[in-house]
Amino acid sequence: MRIPSTSCLCPVLVCLCFIQRCYGASHHAPAKVPASSKNQTKLPSDEKEVHHRPKRGWIWNQFFVLEEHMGPDAQYVGKLHSNSDKGDGTVRYILSGEGAGTIFIIDEVTGDIHATKSLDRERKSHYVLHAQALDRNTEDALEPKSEFIIKVQDINDNAPKFPNGPFEADVAEMSDVGTSVMQVTASDADDPTYGNSAKIVYSILQGQPYFSVDPKTGIIRTALSNMDREAREHYTVVIQAKDMAGQVGGLSGSTTINITLTDVNDNPPKFPQKNYELYVVESAQVGKPVGKIKANDEDIGINADIKYSIINSEGANTFSIATDRDTREGIISLKKPLDYERKKTYTLHIEGTNTHVDPRFSYLGAFKDTATLKISVGDVDEAPVFSMDYYIMDVYENSPGGTEVGTVTARDPDSNNNPVRYFMVDSEDSEPLFRINESSGVIRTTRPLDREDMPWHNISVMASEVGNPNLVSSVSVTVQVLDVNDNPPEVPTDEEVIVCESSRPGQVIQTVTAVDKDDFANGQRFSFALPNHLPVNPNFTLKDNEDSSASIIARRRRFNHLTQELYELPIVVWDGGEPSLSGTSTLTLRVCPCQRHSGRVKVCQSEAFLTSAGLSTGALIAILLCIVILLAIVVLFITLRRSKKEPLIISEEDIRENVVTYDDEGGGEEDTEAFDIIALRNPAAAEEMKFRRDIRPDPRQHCPVRPRTSSNSQSVDLNQEDVHEFIKHKLVEADIDASVPPYDSLQTYAFEGQGSPAGTISPLDSFGTQSEQDYNYLDDWGPEFQKLAEIYGDADSDVTT
């Protein structure tokens, strides 16, 4: 019972008692509210009663209303009453809040509350309302507004439900009894706190004796052991949920669970039969499948995976087996070629084993099985087989046609052993070089072969059975042409030999070698010599170095490319073959001025100049063009000077002495020798030299050859005649000589004097003395001293001559 707080607004108000009226024999018994009708306090008998101001207040129990009321009259809920109510109808009761005026109504005079509609606790379990007492006449509040609750009392009007059914579940086969499968849970919309309307109990309606359910938790478990998936895989289980704790009159609901047994490897593989037979022809290809075999396994998935193997060596050496992942069959393939004539049958012991074994079922035995496969080899007609995979033969070159090269052999591998025919496929491009005897297989040449033309020949020989020409086999035959000494050696003449002008007798001009097209097993040996039928070469000789090379040696000193630029030197060379052959090659030797470089390389001077200068073709053309222009200018200048007229007679008025210049070139070298300088060497013989001065005198007429003396010998004694007198005498001679040009020419004479104990070092007396010194070392001093070397070389040659 709830007692709200009261306020003391009016002292005349009495306590408002809220008494719930009795409603038949139902549980809505009215609450008894103790309310005193007198607001006074009892005192002891000897004292009088003292009146006090009474307190106002609402007093009532919690209201309840049954759900799903289906009676014809409105359901009585309770009663409101105020202490101020004297029963004269002056108090008016007002009800407000949830459902006031629609679901709940109140009698304004009596305060009785009724429910006009059937209520559903599952939709709304309670209502909150407010009560107020007013003076009907003044509309003043006799009691303050107070809140109270009307609860909807539950009845068992909702059956249990499984919200997500039906269900799917699985459990491994061969599971132990009591293995949990899954848990189902039902829900009840009734009030679980009031009575047993929402207390559920589970039971199994279908699925026994395989499964059971816990009545309180709804957990489904296996009820039998060794349930075999291979015997039965799917089960349907119906579970019931009943409220009221399973009592009679309770409501119930059910759901279905489809349970599947999952597979475990509890079955070994088995071959349907123990013995199999297979026929394979001997022409089957290696690596290709020749048959299949399969073992059955009642399990599924990886539990049914099988690995096949050949466990005996006879079969494992010739055949192999592999597992097809899709069909789980054993694919038998050939590892080696079959030969019917060698072996006609094979026996294979094949074993099939599970790859994923469950140790829980090891007590069932080994998870494998064996079978025997007998393979019969079929005979086929095969092509002939050569005795070797390839043949290598040889024959000497230049052998006459028909020479035997070698023999190939082939046989029929079949048991009939038919005869074999041999043949070669001729080339359409050229005439065949070989032929073969079709019955014996002997290969012969058709014509002589040349090793230098082709040292190796590759041919293909075919063989077929006489009775079945369609079966053909082939083999490669390589023929090597052996060498004989049939080519003379020769010296390469593609490059000319350079001879330096400064070469000396005994100097090696160049080393030459020979080539020979023939092939010598121990290396080529060559000998060299000059031809015997030719006269002795005065310029060059040849030395055999005895190492298959020869050296060309100069026989004389000095060569001049202006005199003779090219020489030819024939050389005879012999090889070391049996029989020995010889050949003559003519080398071309070119003479040129050489410029020495590092090493022994000889380069002509002109080429060396251009090379060292590093001039391009354009630069050379520019230089030549400049030279041509300068020459043209010089020629033009000379022409202009010649065309200019100069007076030959000077004017008599000019009394000064003049040096007259004549633009006359004179007689060249002979004119410059008008006075022979030899006269200075022997003034005493000047009178006797009355020959023409415009002609070069021959020194040999006046200066006889004298034997050479040492450098310390005394010069030729000169006449004591004064040189000045001698010169004057020569001038007089020139003036009176009518054969000379009509003008004076200046002659210069040099006289070193006499009396020196060392003699003269002038070369003017070189005609009279000869030196014994060797000037060959000047050849090694380079191009700068080449001219000097030529002068002394020529002098020595003249003396020798």
mmCIF file of N, CA and C in Angstrom, residues 286-340:
data_model
loop_
_atom_site.group_PDB
_atom_site.id
_atom_site.type_symbol
_atom_site.label_atom_id
_atom_site.label_comp_id
_atom_site.label_asym_id
_atom_site.label_seq_id
_atom_site.Cartn_x
_atom_site.Cartn_y
_atom_site.Cartn_z
ATOM 1 N N VAL A 286 57.251 -43.756 -74.703
ATOM 2 C CA VAL A 286 57.725 -43.584 -73.329
ATOM 3 C C VAL A 286 57.144 -42.295 -72.763
ATOM 4 N N GLY A 287 56.646 -42.364 -71.524
ATOM 5 C CA GLY A 287 56.062 -41.204 -70.867
ATOM 6 C C GLY A 287 54.574 -41.065 -71.088
ATOM 7 N N LYS A 288 53.997 -41.852 -71.970
ATOM 8 C CA LYS A 288 52.568 -41.770 -72.243
ATOM 9 C C LYS A 288 51.809 -42.791 -71.393
ATOM 10 N N PRO A 289 50.548 -42.465 -70.961
ATOM 11 C CA PRO A 289 49.750 -43.415 -70.180
ATOM 12 C C PRO A 289 49.398 -44.646 -71.015
ATOM 13 N N VAL A 290 49.431 -45.804 -70.361
ATOM 14 C CA VAL A 290 49.070 -47.056 -71.033
ATOM 15 C C VAL A 290 47.886 -47.745 -70.355
ATOM 16 N N GLY A 291 47.455 -47.290 -69.164
ATOM 17 C CA GLY A 291 46.323 -47.919 -68.482
ATOM 18 C C GLY A 291 45.985 -47.204 -67.196
ATOM 19 N N LYS A 292 44.829 -47.644 -66.574
ATOM 20 C CA LYS A 292 44.358 -47.056 -65.326
ATOM 21 C C LYS A 292 43.936 -48.159 -64.368
ATOM 22 N N ILE A 293 44.000 -47.847 -63.100
ATOM 23 C CA ILE A 293 43.513 -48.733 -62.047
ATOM 24 C C ILE A 293 43.004 -47.860 -60.915
ATOM 25 N N LYS A 294 41.948 -48.340 -60.189
ATOM 26 C CA LYS A 294 41.352 -47.515 -59.142
ATOM 27 C C LYS A 294 40.949 -48.360 -57.946
ATOM 28 N N ALA A 295 41.244 -47.823 -56.764
ATOM 29 C CA ALA A 295 40.782 -48.406 -55.498
ATOM 30 C C ALA A 295 39.658 -47.546 -54.959
ATOM 31 N N ASN A 296 38.624 -48.178 -54.396
ATOM 32 C CA ASN A 296 37.459 -47.457 -53.872
ATOM 33 C C ASN A 296 37.662 -47.129 -52.406
ATOM 34 N N ASP A 297 37.149 -45.968 -52.024
ATOM 35 C CA ASP A 297 37.194 -45.533 -50.622
ATOM 36 C C ASP A 297 35.845 -44.911 -50.307
ATOM 37 N N GLU A 298 35.165 -45.423 -49.290
ATOM 38 C CA GLU A 298 33.836 -44.937 -48.945
ATOM 39 C C GLU A 298 33.862 -43.554 -48.321
ATOM 40 N N ASP A 299 35.019 -43.116 -47.884
ATOM 41 C CA ASP A 299 35.122 -41.780 -47.327
ATOM 42 C C ASP A 299 35.080 -40.752 -48.460
ATOM 43 N N ILE A 300 35.003 -39.490 -48.051
ATOM 44 C CA ILE A 300 34.953 -38.404 -49.030
ATOM 45 C C ILE A 300 36.019 -37.376 -48.678
ATOM 46 N N GLY A 301 36.230 -36.423 -49.607
ATOM 47 C CA GLY A 301 37.192 -35.355 -49.355
ATOM 48 C C GLY A 301 38.602 -35.868 -49.253
ATOM 49 N N ILE A 302 39.367 -35.214 -48.401
ATOM 50 C CA ILE A 302 40.765 -35.613 -48.256
ATOM 51 C C ILE A 302 40.891 -36.983 -47.611
ATOM 52 N N ASN A 303 39.839 -37.430 -46.932
ATOM 53 C CA ASN A 303 39.890 -38.758 -46.314
ATOM 54 C C ASN A 303 39.878 -39.867 -47.350
ATOM 55 N N ALA A 304 39.506 -39.528 -48.581
ATOM 56 C CA ALA A 304 39.479 -40.535 -49.645
ATOM 57 C C ALA A 304 40.678 -40.407 -50.584
ATOM 58 N N ASP A 305 41.617 -39.486 -50.302
ATOM 59 C CA ASP A 305 42.789 -39.359 -51.151
ATOM 60 C C ASP A 305 43.648 -40.613 -51.065
ATOM 61 N N ILE A 306 44.102 -41.074 -52.238
ATOM 62 C CA ILE A 306 44.862 -42.323 -52.321
ATOM 63 C C ILE A 306 46.153 -42.065 -53.087
ATOM 64 N N LYS A 307 47.223 -42.640 -52.615
ATOM 65 C CA LYS A 307 48.501 -42.626 -53.301
ATOM 66 C C LYS A 307 48.810 -44.040 -53.773
ATOM 67 N N TYR A 308 49.075 -44.130 -55.106
ATOM 68 C CA TYR A 308 49.383 -45.431 -55.696
ATOM 69 C C TYR A 308 50.887 -45.572 -55.876
ATOM 70 N N SER A 309 51.374 -46.807 -55.755
ATOM 71 C CA SER A 309 52.793 -47.092 -55.953
ATOM 72 C C SER A 309 52.954 -48.521 -56.428
ATOM 73 N N ILE A 310 54.047 -48.739 -57.196
ATOM 74 C CA ILE A 310 54.406 -50.082 -57.668
ATOM 75 C C ILE A 310 55.480 -50.595 -56.724
ATOM 76 N N ILE A 311 55.180 -51.667 -56.017
ATOM 77 C CA ILE A 311 56.048 -52.090 -54.928
ATOM 78 C C ILE A 311 57.033 -53.187 -55.340
ATOM 79 N N ASN A 312 56.930 -53.730 -56.551
ATOM 80 C CA ASN A 312 57.908 -54.729 -56.985
ATOM 81 C C ASN A 312 58.855 -54.103 -58.007
ATOM 82 N N SER A 313 60.120 -54.521 -57.991
ATOM 83 C CA SER A 313 61.151 -53.907 -58.824
ATOM 84 C C SER A 313 60.935 -54.196 -60.299
ATOM 85 N N GLU A 314 60.405 -55.342 -60.634
ATOM 86 C CA GLU A 314 60.191 -55.669 -62.049
ATOM 87 C C GLU A 314 59.275 -54.650 -62.711
ATOM 88 N N GLY A 315 58.210 -54.303 -62.033
ATOM 89 C CA GLY A 315 57.293 -53.338 -62.617
ATOM 90 C C GLY A 315 57.770 -51.907 -62.460
ATOM 91 N N ALA A 316 58.426 -51.592 -61.330
ATOM 92 C CA ALA A 316 58.849 -50.208 -61.076
ATOM 93 C C ALA A 316 59.947 -49.771 -62.023
ATOM 94 N N ASN A 317 60.750 -50.696 -62.556
ATOM 95 C CA ASN A 317 61.823 -50.321 -63.470
ATOM 96 C C ASN A 317 61.307 -49.937 -64.843
ATOM 97 N N THR A 318 60.176 -50.453 -65.244
ATOM 98 C CA THR A 318 59.663 -50.229 -66.599
ATOM 99 C C THR A 318 58.440 -49.330 -66.617
ATOM 100 N N PHE A 319 57.655 -49.326 -65.529
ATOM 101 C CA PHE A 319 56.411 -48.558 -65.501
ATOM 102 C C PHE A 319 56.408 -47.636 -64.288
ATOM 103 N N SER A 320 55.572 -46.614 -64.368
ATOM 104 C CA SER A 320 55.355 -45.692 -63.251
ATOM 105 C C SER A 320 53.855 -45.477 -63.102
ATOM 106 N N ILE A 321 53.437 -45.057 -61.897
ATOM 107 C CA ILE A 321 52.020 -44.830 -61.633
ATOM 108 C C ILE A 321 51.868 -43.525 -60.870
ATOM 109 N N ALA A 322 50.855 -42.750 -61.234
ATOM 110 C CA ALA A 322 50.560 -41.475 -60.586
ATOM 111 C C ALA A 322 49.065 -41.383 -60.339
ATOM 112 N N THR A 323 48.660 -40.540 -59.376
ATOM 113 C CA THR A 323 47.257 -40.411 -58.985
ATOM 114 C C THR A 323 46.623 -39.227 -59.694
ATOM 115 N N ASP A 324 45.458 -39.450 -60.274
ATOM 116 C CA ASP A 324 44.649 -38.375 -60.859
ATOM 117 C C ASP A 324 43.861 -37.724 -59.717
ATOM 118 N N ARG A 325 44.068 -36.435 -59.480
ATOM 119 C CA ARG A 325 43.435 -35.771 -58.344
ATOM 120 C C ARG A 325 41.919 -35.722 -58.465
ATOM 121 N N ASP A 326 41.414 -35.641 -59.695
ATOM 122 C CA ASP A 326 39.965 -35.519 -59.872
ATOM 123 C C ASP A 326 39.257 -36.862 -59.742
ATOM 124 N N THR A 327 39.767 -37.862 -60.422
ATOM 125 C CA THR A 327 39.081 -39.169 -60.426
ATOM 126 C C THR A 327 39.638 -40.132 -59.388
ATOM 127 N N ARG A 328 40.788 -39.783 -58.778
ATOM 128 C CA ARG A 328 41.455 -40.650 -57.798
ATOM 129 C C ARG A 328 41.812 -42.009 -58.416
ATOM 130 N N GLU A 329 42.157 -41.988 -59.703
ATOM 131 C CA GLU A 329 42.587 -43.204 -60.387
ATOM 132 C C GLU A 329 44.107 -43.248 -60.448
ATOM 133 N N GLY A 330 44.638 -44.448 -60.539
ATOM 134 C CA GLY A 330 46.066 -44.626 -60.719
ATOM 135 C C GLY A 330 46.385 -44.707 -62.207
ATOM 136 N N ILE A 331 47.145 -43.707 -62.743
ATOM 137 C CA ILE A 331 47.489 -43.649 -64.161
ATOM 138 C C ILE A 331 48.847 -44.328 -64.347
ATOM 139 N N ILE A 332 48.856 -45.404 -65.148
ATOM 140 C CA ILE A 332 50.075 -46.180 -65.388
ATOM 141 C C ILE A 332 50.724 -45.676 -66.668
ATOM 142 N N SER A 333 52.019 -45.314 -66.593
ATOM 143 C CA SER A 333 52.764 -44.801 -67.745
ATOM 144 C C SER A 333 54.005 -45.644 -67.975
ATOM 145 N N LEU A 334 54.562 -45.512 -69.188
ATOM 146 C CA LEU A 334 55.721 -46.289 -69.600
ATOM 147 C C LEU A 334 56.992 -45.496 -69.328
ATOM 148 N N LYS A 335 57.957 -46.130 -68.663
ATOM 149 C CA LYS A 335 59.233 -45.489 -68.367
ATOM 150 C C LYS A 335 60.315 -45.858 -69.374
ATOM 151 N N LYS A 336 60.256 -47.058 -69.929
ATOM 152 C CA LYS A 336 61.254 -47.533 -70.893
ATOM 153 C C LYS A 336 60.543 -48.131 -72.095
ATOM 154 N N PRO A 337 61.220 -48.142 -73.257
ATOM 155 C CA PRO A 337 60.591 -48.766 -74.428
ATOM 156 C C PRO A 337 60.378 -50.262 -74.198
ATOM 157 N N LEU A 338 59.309 -50.755 -74.752
ATOM 158 C CA LEU A 338 58.995 -52.179 -74.671
ATOM 159 C C LEU A 338 59.531 -52.895 -75.901
ATOM 160 N N ASP A 339 59.936 -54.120 -75.699
ATOM 161 C CA ASP A 339 60.439 -54.943 -76.795
ATOM 162 C C ASP A 339 59.792 -56.313 -76.668
ATOM 163 N N TYR A 340 58.922 -56.586 -77.591
ATOM 164 C CA TYR A 340 58.198 -57.870 -77.539
ATOM 165 C C TYR A 340 59.158 -59.040 -77.652
#
